[in-house]
Amino acid sequence: MLEAFAQPLSASTRYCAVFGHPIRHSASPALQNAGLAALGLDWRYLAFEVHPDNLREAIRGAQVMKFIGVNLTVPHKLLAMDMVDLLDESAQTWGAVNTIRFEARAKDGIWRPLRYFAETVPSEIRAHGFNTDAVGLGRALREDLGMELAGAKVVLLGAGGAGRVAALKLAAEKVSQLFLVNRTLPKAESLRDEIHQRFPEVKAAVGYPGQAVDLVVNATSLGLKPEDTSPLDESQFSLRQARAVYDMIYRPAETPLLRAAKGAGCRVANGVGMLLYQGTEALEIWTGRTAPVEVMRKALLNNIYGT
Ligand code: ATR
């Protein structure tokens, strides 16, 4: 048992939750409850299967039940942009919401996170949307791969929801060149155009590079299923031309891409770090305290890999 709450559940226990569809395999409850217990909070983190058609009602339900906050996972992150009362700069910048913090208007008229109200919570409550995925990716690339992103040349595989956040984050970190690769070409092209518009100093191009790069990032879903092949076409780009490879997938721990990258001598890391750091960031947004990272990492690895 990794989480050991000092107090049993009671009528004054506070709640956070994750909403997703599907949700059964989410590692977030293990991750967050370990963090909450280590901080000594009488809070719990729950998981709910919420169909996208019911997302608005579910957020509203958590709000009226005075939850501290919620996380949103697939397929809710884009939908929620229109369902919160206020968007933090992070959600505006990355165009997706994965963390909501509920805030109440105090007697002095100031909005404060619900953690500030112990006895009576004011009835006027708003949902404040944040995005912690980009922070999570940046921190994972720095800490797990030792990457210096400024000036780096990067190949990004995937231009879906996760790929877009990754591309924008890498551009914001001032990588020098971004090579965008996606099965459906128009999606990579429109991402390239968005990068050009928002980050004109970053050279973004569609397709594999004809040169060595510092980093390859996989943001496609290829590798999740046992029969999946690598998302990287080695006839077009050799992994020997890459110094490091990051795969956002964390289950399985070693995807065909990471296996090949290891064989080619690249530094490699899977997506568990990104999952960890998006979660520690969310916990800090809710609690206002420094997240107990190592306790949370241990709980996450135990939940996912049984280690
Ligand atoms: P997410 O939110 O996880 O990014 P998504 O928006 O559905 O999910 O994006 C999935 C990504 O994986 C896309 O880049 C997708 O490529 P397409 O844009 O061409 O659909 C990529 N992907 C999924 N299955 C794939 C496959 N079999 N081969 C190549 N790319 C695949």
PDB file of C-alpha atoms in Angstrom, residues 218-225 228 231 246-255 258 269-272 305:
ATOM      1  CA  ASN A 218       6.652  10.225 -30.804  1.00  0.00           C
ATOM      2  CA  ALA A 219       3.236  11.768 -30.228  1.00  0.00           C
ATOM      3  CA  THR A 220       1.301   9.229 -32.307  1.00  0.00           C
ATOM      4  CA  SER A 221      -0.626   6.368 -30.772  1.00  0.00           C
ATOM      5  CA  LEU A 222       1.418   3.806 -32.722  1.00  0.00           C
ATOM      6  CA  GLY A 223       3.089   1.488 -30.247  1.00  0.00           C
ATOM      7  CA  LEU A 224       0.195   1.153 -27.817  1.00  0.00           C
ATOM      8  CA  LYS A 225      -1.011  -2.135 -29.270  1.00  0.00           C
ATOM      9  CA  ASP A 228       1.856  -1.931 -33.787  1.00  0.00           C
ATOM     10  CA  PRO A 231       5.820   5.230 -36.221  1.00  0.00           C
ATOM     11  CA  TYR A 246      11.219  10.315 -26.477  1.00  0.00           C
ATOM     12  CA  ASP A 247       8.063   8.221 -26.797  1.00  0.00           C
ATOM     13  CA  MET A 248       4.981   9.686 -25.120  1.00  0.00           C
ATOM     14  CA  ILE A 249       3.626   6.147 -24.809  1.00  0.00           C
ATOM     15  CA  TYR A 250       4.370   4.575 -21.416  1.00  0.00           C
ATOM     16  CA  ARG A 251       2.425   1.308 -21.701  1.00  0.00           C
ATOM     17  CA  PRO A 252       4.226  -0.811 -22.905  1.00  0.00           C
ATOM     18  CA  ALA A 253       7.377   0.516 -21.259  1.00  0.00           C
ATOM     19  CA  GLU A 254       9.373  -0.219 -24.408  1.00  0.00           C
ATOM     20  CA  THR A 255       7.679   0.401 -27.740  1.00  0.00           C
ATOM     21  CA  LEU A 258      12.270   2.814 -28.291  1.00  0.00           C
ATOM     22  CA  ALA A 269      12.787   7.649 -22.383  1.00  0.00           C
ATOM     23  CA  ASN A 270       9.143   6.669 -22.407  1.00  0.00           C
ATOM     24  CA  GLY A 271       6.128   8.824 -21.548  1.00  0.00           C
ATOM     25  CA  VAL A 272       5.940   8.028 -17.866  1.00  0.00           C
ATOM     26  CA  TYR A 305       4.688  -1.619 -14.100  1.00  0.00           C
TER      27      TYR A 305
END
